Coordinates of C-alpha atoms in Angstrom, one line a residue:
M1 CA 9.2 33.1 71.0
K2 CA 6.0 32.5 69.1
V3 CA 5.9 34.3 65.8
A4 CA 3.7 34.3 62.7
V5 CA 4.3 35.0 59.0
T6 CA 1.6 35.9 56.6
G7 CA 2.3 35.0 53.0
A8 CA 4.6 32.3 54.3
A9 CA 4.6 30.2 51.2
G10 CA 5.9 33.0 49.0
F11 CA 9.5 33.9 48.0
V12 CA 10.4 36.1 51.0
G13 CA 8.2 33.9 53.3
T14 CA 10.0 30.7 52.5
N15 CA 13.4 32.3 53.4
L16 CA 12.0 34.0 56.5
L17 CA 10.5 30.8 57.8
D18 CA 13.9 29.1 57.5
L19 CA 15.7 31.8 59.4
L20 CA 13.1 32.0 62.1
V21 CA 13.1 28.3 62.7
R22 CA 16.9 28.2 62.7
S23 CA 16.8 31.0 65.3
G24 CA 14.8 28.8 67.6
H25 CA 11.3 30.5 67.3
E26 CA 8.0 28.7 67.4
V27 CA 6.6 29.6 63.9
T28 CA 3.0 29.8 62.6
A29 CA 2.9 30.1 58.8
I30 CA -0.3 31.7 57.5
D31 CA -1.2 31.2 53.9
R32 CA -3.9 29.6 51.7
I33 CA -1.4 27.1 50.4
R34 CA 1.3 25.1 52.2
S35 CA 4.9 25.1 50.9
E36 CA 6.5 21.7 50.6
H37 CA 9.8 23.4 51.0
A38 CA 9.2 24.8 54.5
P39 CA 11.4 23.7 57.3
E40 CA 10.1 21.1 59.8
G41 CA 8.3 22.3 62.9
V42 CA 6.3 25.0 61.2
T43 CA 2.5 25.1 62.1
W44 CA 0.5 26.0 59.0
V45 CA -2.8 27.9 59.3
N46 CA -5.2 28.8 56.4
G47 CA -5.8 32.4 57.1
D48 CA -7.6 35.2 55.2
V49 CA -5.9 38.6 55.4
L50 CA -9.2 40.2 54.4
D51 CA -11.1 38.7 57.3
V52 CA -10.4 40.1 60.8
E53 CA -11.9 37.2 62.7
S54 CA -9.8 34.7 60.6
M55 CA -6.7 36.7 61.4
K56 CA -7.6 37.0 65.1
R57 CA -7.7 33.2 65.3
A58 CA -4.4 32.8 63.4
L59 CA -2.6 35.4 65.6
D60 CA -3.9 34.3 69.0
G61 CA -0.9 33.9 71.3
V62 CA 1.6 35.3 68.8
E63 CA 4.2 37.8 70.0
V64 CA 5.5 39.1 66.6
V65 CA 3.8 38.9 63.2
Y66 CA 5.6 39.5 59.9
H67 CA 3.1 40.6 57.3
L68 CA 4.3 39.6 53.8
V69 CA 1.1 39.1 51.8
A70 CA 1.0 41.3 48.7
M71 CA -0.2 41.1 45.1
I72 CA 2.5 42.1 42.7
T73 CA 1.4 43.4 39.3
L74 CA 2.6 45.8 36.6
A75 CA -0.9 46.8 35.7
Q76 CA -2.1 50.3 35.9
K77 CA -5.4 49.2 37.6
D78 CA -6.1 46.0 39.5
D79 CA -8.9 46.2 42.1
L80 CA -7.9 42.9 43.8
A81 CA -4.3 44.0 44.1
W82 CA -5.4 47.3 45.6
T83 CA -7.7 45.6 48.1
V84 CA -5.1 43.0 49.2
N85 CA -2.3 45.5 49.5
T86 CA -4.3 48.1 51.4
K87 CA -7.3 46.4 53.3
G88 CA -5.2 43.3 53.9
V89 CA -2.6 45.4 55.8
R90 CA -5.3 47.1 57.8
T91 CA -7.1 43.8 58.6
V92 CA -3.9 42.1 59.9
A93 CA -3.0 45.2 61.9
E94 CA -6.4 45.4 63.6
A95 CA -6.4 41.7 64.4
A96 CA -2.9 41.9 65.8
L97 CA -3.9 44.8 68.1
A98 CA -7.1 43.1 69.2
V99 CA -5.4 39.8 70.3
G100 CA -2.4 41.6 71.9
V101 CA 0.4 40.9 69.4
R102 CA 3.5 42.7 70.8
R103 CA 4.8 43.9 67.4
M104 CA 4.0 43.8 63.7
V105 CA 6.6 44.0 61.0
H106 CA 5.1 45.0 57.7
C107 CA 7.0 44.2 54.5
S108 CA 6.2 47.0 52.1
S109 CA 8.4 47.9 49.1
V110 CA 10.8 50.4 47.7
H111 CA 8.0 50.9 45.1
S112 CA 5.9 52.7 47.7
F113 CA 8.4 55.6 47.0
D114 CA 8.2 57.6 43.8
Q115 CA 11.5 56.6 42.3
S116 CA 11.2 58.9 39.3
N117 CA 10.9 62.0 41.5
C118 CA 13.4 61.5 44.3
G119 CA 16.2 63.5 42.8
G120 CA 18.4 60.5 42.1
V121 CA 18.9 59.5 45.7
L122 CA 16.1 57.7 47.6
D123 CA 15.8 57.5 51.4
E124 CA 13.0 57.2 53.9
Q125 CA 12.0 60.8 53.4
S126 CA 11.6 60.7 49.7
P127 CA 8.3 61.4 47.9
R128 CA 5.7 58.6 47.8
S129 CA 3.8 56.9 45.0
V130 CA 0.7 59.0 44.9
D131 CA 0.5 60.1 41.3
A132 CA -2.3 58.4 39.4
S133 CA 0.1 57.6 36.5
I134 CA 2.1 55.3 38.7
P135 CA 1.2 51.6 38.5
V136 CA -1.3 50.3 41.0
Y137 CA 1.2 48.1 42.9
D138 CA 3.4 51.1 43.8
R139 CA 0.4 53.2 44.8
S140 CA -1.2 50.4 46.8
K141 CA 2.0 49.7 48.7
W142 CA 2.0 53.3 49.9
A143 CA -1.7 53.3 50.7
G144 CA -1.1 50.1 52.7
E145 CA 1.4 51.9 54.8
I146 CA -1.2 54.7 55.4
E147 CA -3.7 52.0 56.6
L148 CA -1.1 50.6 59.0
R149 CA -0.3 54.0 60.4
A150 CA -4.0 54.5 61.3
V151 CA -3.8 51.4 63.5
I152 CA -0.5 52.4 65.0
E153 CA -2.2 55.6 66.1
T154 CA -4.7 53.5 68.1
G155 CA -1.9 51.6 69.9
L156 CA -0.3 49.0 67.7
D157 CA 3.4 48.7 67.9
A158 CA 4.6 48.2 64.2
V159 CA 7.5 49.0 62.0
I160 CA 7.7 49.1 58.1
C161 CA 10.4 47.6 55.9
N162 CA 10.9 48.6 52.3
P163 CA 13.1 46.1 50.4
T164 CA 14.5 47.0 47.0
G165 CA 14.6 44.5 44.1
V166 CA 14.6 41.0 45.8
Y167 CA 16.5 38.1 44.2
G168 CA 18.7 35.2 45.2
P169 CA 18.1 31.8 46.8
V170 CA 16.0 30.0 47.7
D171 CA 13.3 30.4 45.1
Y172 CA 11.1 27.6 43.9
G173 CA 8.7 29.8 41.9
L174 CA 11.3 32.1 40.3
S175 CA 10.8 35.8 40.6
R176 CA 11.2 37.9 37.4
V177 CA 14.8 38.7 38.3
N178 CA 15.7 35.1 39.2
S179 CA 14.1 33.9 36.1
L180 CA 16.2 36.3 34.0
L181 CA 19.4 35.1 35.7
R182 CA 18.4 31.5 35.2
N183 CA 18.0 32.2 31.5
A184 CA 21.4 33.8 31.5
A185 CA 22.9 30.8 33.2
R186 CA 21.3 28.6 30.5
G187 CA 23.0 30.8 27.8
R188 CA 19.7 32.2 26.6
V189 CA 20.3 35.9 27.1
P190 CA 22.3 37.0 24.1
A191 CA 22.0 40.7 24.9
A192 CA 21.0 42.9 27.9
V193 CA 20.2 46.5 28.7
H194 CA 22.5 49.1 30.3
G195 CA 20.0 49.8 33.1
A196 CA 20.8 49.3 36.8
F197 CA 18.8 48.9 40.0
D198 CA 19.4 48.2 43.7
F199 CA 19.0 44.4 44.2
V200 CA 18.9 42.8 47.6
D201 CA 19.5 39.1 48.5
V202 CA 16.2 37.6 49.8
R203 CA 18.1 36.1 52.7
D204 CA 19.2 39.6 53.7
V205 CA 15.6 40.8 53.5
A206 CA 14.7 38.0 55.9
A207 CA 17.4 39.1 58.3
G208 CA 16.4 42.8 57.9
L209 CA 12.8 42.0 58.8
I210 CA 13.9 40.2 61.9
A211 CA 16.2 43.0 62.9
A212 CA 13.4 45.5 62.4
G213 CA 11.2 43.4 64.7
E214 CA 13.9 43.4 67.4
K215 CA 15.4 46.9 67.1
G216 CA 13.1 49.1 64.9
R217 CA 11.4 52.2 66.2
T218 CA 7.6 52.2 66.2
G219 CA 6.1 53.7 63.1
E220 CA 9.4 54.0 61.3
N221 CA 10.3 53.0 57.7
Y222 CA 13.6 51.1 57.0
L223 CA 14.9 50.7 53.4
I224 CA 16.2 47.2 53.1
S225 CA 18.7 47.7 50.3
G226 CA 21.4 45.7 48.6
H227 CA 23.8 46.9 45.9
M228 CA 23.3 48.9 42.7
L229 CA 23.7 46.2 40.0
G230 CA 23.8 46.8 36.2
M231 CA 21.6 44.3 34.3
H232 CA 24.4 43.5 31.8
D233 CA 26.8 42.8 34.6
A234 CA 24.2 40.7 36.5
V235 CA 23.4 38.4 33.6
R236 CA 27.0 38.1 32.6
K237 CA 27.9 37.0 36.2
A238 CA 25.1 34.5 36.2
A239 CA 26.2 33.0 32.9
R240 CA 29.8 32.8 33.9
A241 CA 28.9 31.2 37.2
A242 CA 27.3 28.4 35.1
G243 CA 30.3 28.1 32.9
R244 CA 28.9 30.1 30.0
R245 CA 30.2 33.2 28.3
G246 CA 27.3 35.5 28.8
P247 CA 25.9 38.3 26.6
M248 CA 28.4 40.3 24.6
Y249 CA 26.1 43.2 23.8
S250 CA 23.9 45.6 25.7
F251 CA 21.4 48.2 24.5
P252 CA 21.2 51.7 26.0
L253 CA 18.0 52.4 27.8
S254 CA 17.3 55.3 25.4
V255 CA 16.8 52.6 22.6
I256 CA 14.3 50.7 24.8
E257 CA 12.4 54.0 25.6
R258 CA 12.1 54.6 21.8
V259 CA 10.6 51.2 21.0
L260 CA 8.3 50.9 24.1
P261 CA 5.3 52.6 22.3
L262 CA 5.4 49.8 19.7
A263 CA 6.7 46.9 21.8
E264 CA 4.3 47.4 24.8
P265 CA 1.0 46.7 22.9
I266 CA 2.6 43.9 20.9
G267 CA 3.8 42.2 24.1
A268 CA 0.4 42.7 25.7
R269 CA -1.3 40.8 22.8
F270 CA 0.9 37.8 23.6
G271 CA 0.5 38.1 27.4
S272 CA 3.9 39.5 28.1
D273 CA 4.8 42.7 30.0
V274 CA 8.6 42.4 29.9
L275 CA 8.9 45.3 27.5
S276 CA 6.5 47.7 29.1
R277 CA 6.9 51.1 30.7
S278 CA 5.9 49.7 34.1
A279 CA 8.6 46.9 33.8
M280 CA 11.2 49.4 32.7
A281 CA 10.3 52.2 35.1
A282 CA 12.7 51.3 37.9
L283 CA 15.6 50.8 35.5
L284 CA 14.8 54.1 33.8
A285 CA 14.8 55.9 37.2
A286 CA 17.7 54.0 38.8
P287 CA 17.8 55.9 42.0
V288 CA 20.7 55.4 44.4
I289 CA 19.2 53.8 47.6
D290 CA 20.4 55.3 50.9
G291 CA 20.4 52.4 53.3
A292 CA 22.1 54.3 56.2
K293 CA 19.1 54.3 58.5
A294 CA 18.8 50.5 58.5
A295 CA 22.6 50.1 58.9
S296 CA 22.8 52.4 61.9
E297 CA 19.6 51.5 63.7
L298 CA 19.2 47.8 62.8
G299 CA 22.8 46.8 62.2
Y300 CA 21.8 45.7 58.7
A301 CA 24.5 44.9 56.2
P302 CA 23.8 43.2 52.9
R303 CA 26.2 40.5 51.5
P304 CA 28.1 41.1 48.2
A305 CA 26.1 40.7 44.9
D306 CA 28.7 38.2 43.6
E307 CA 27.9 35.9 46.5
T308 CA 24.2 36.1 45.9
I309 CA 24.5 35.3 42.2
R310 CA 26.9 32.5 42.8
D311 CA 24.6 31.0 45.5
L312 CA 21.6 31.4 43.2
V313 CA 23.1 29.5 40.3
A314 CA 24.3 26.7 42.7
F315 CA 20.8 26.5 44.2
L316 CA 19.1 26.4 40.8
V317 CA 21.3 23.4 39.9
T318 CA 20.8 21.5 43.2
S319 CA 17.0 22.1 43.1
G320 CA 16.7 20.8 39.5
Q321 CA 15.8 24.2 38.0
L322 CA 19.0 24.4 36.0
G323 CA 20.8 21.7 34.1
R324 CA 24.2 20.8 35.6
R325 CA 27.3 21.8 33.7
S326 CA 30.5 19.8 34.2
Q327 CA 31.7 22.4 36.7
L328 CA 30.2 25.6 38.0
S329 CA 32.5 28.5 37.7
S330 CA 33.3 31.3 40.2
V331 CA 31.6 34.6 39.5
V332 CA 33.9 36.8 37.5

């Protein structure tokens, strides 16, 4: 089957390309850059997700398109991120409908849900990120879904996936979470915080997207979740997988909340948003993700977190992003 992936050179895109090629599909990769790590046999197209005619040419003859393009930011306001995450979705959807694409799978995010106001448990019916105080990324991901639904109402067959915190191999650019785990594997994380979040292996996200394309119901959302993982536990596992001891101390989130008013502006002066309310929001909310819908309708089942962390550390070593120890340890 001929399929296309927008944002193909990114973190999720790289893993999705690999799984699609291994599954025997003819794959068109749509991005402004070409990944040197993509599998052989992929056809690269320089497409603009804000230009309908560009996307029509890129999607001509495609049966299924996976839309991954998004701008991730912790900023409160970012006009370009808003445009890409909203108009970009609408443009791809309209182009897909115009050229007769059979199905569109949109990769949204758990951040399109208001995690602070879901009552502690988040499912596909939970409140959405509409409040103006919520960072622009979260609000734009929900607005992008609204744009897609408008095209679904005119005849497009599309489904929406909402992954949680994505991590794991393979990653050549290193996401925030993977970067933290690499630092832990290097022995450079002496302390952590008590917070936890639902993290999902990027390879499981790729599998969930494909399953949604095959089995998902038109217009439905599917939370692509992993496992609730404490940050202290995660960095300790990464450190021990690399043969290091890992952090001995962790700080309660209440301490982080108290210092944020001072730490946030200081970090901003040095170009860092690690200690910011936007960065800490998910850990502070820490909702339990109900993945029952994806499990029952898509047959989705995430792998254990220990396996992801062990595989990530091994990948970082083999890809030259982490110095090799004499022997990598099992995750404890």
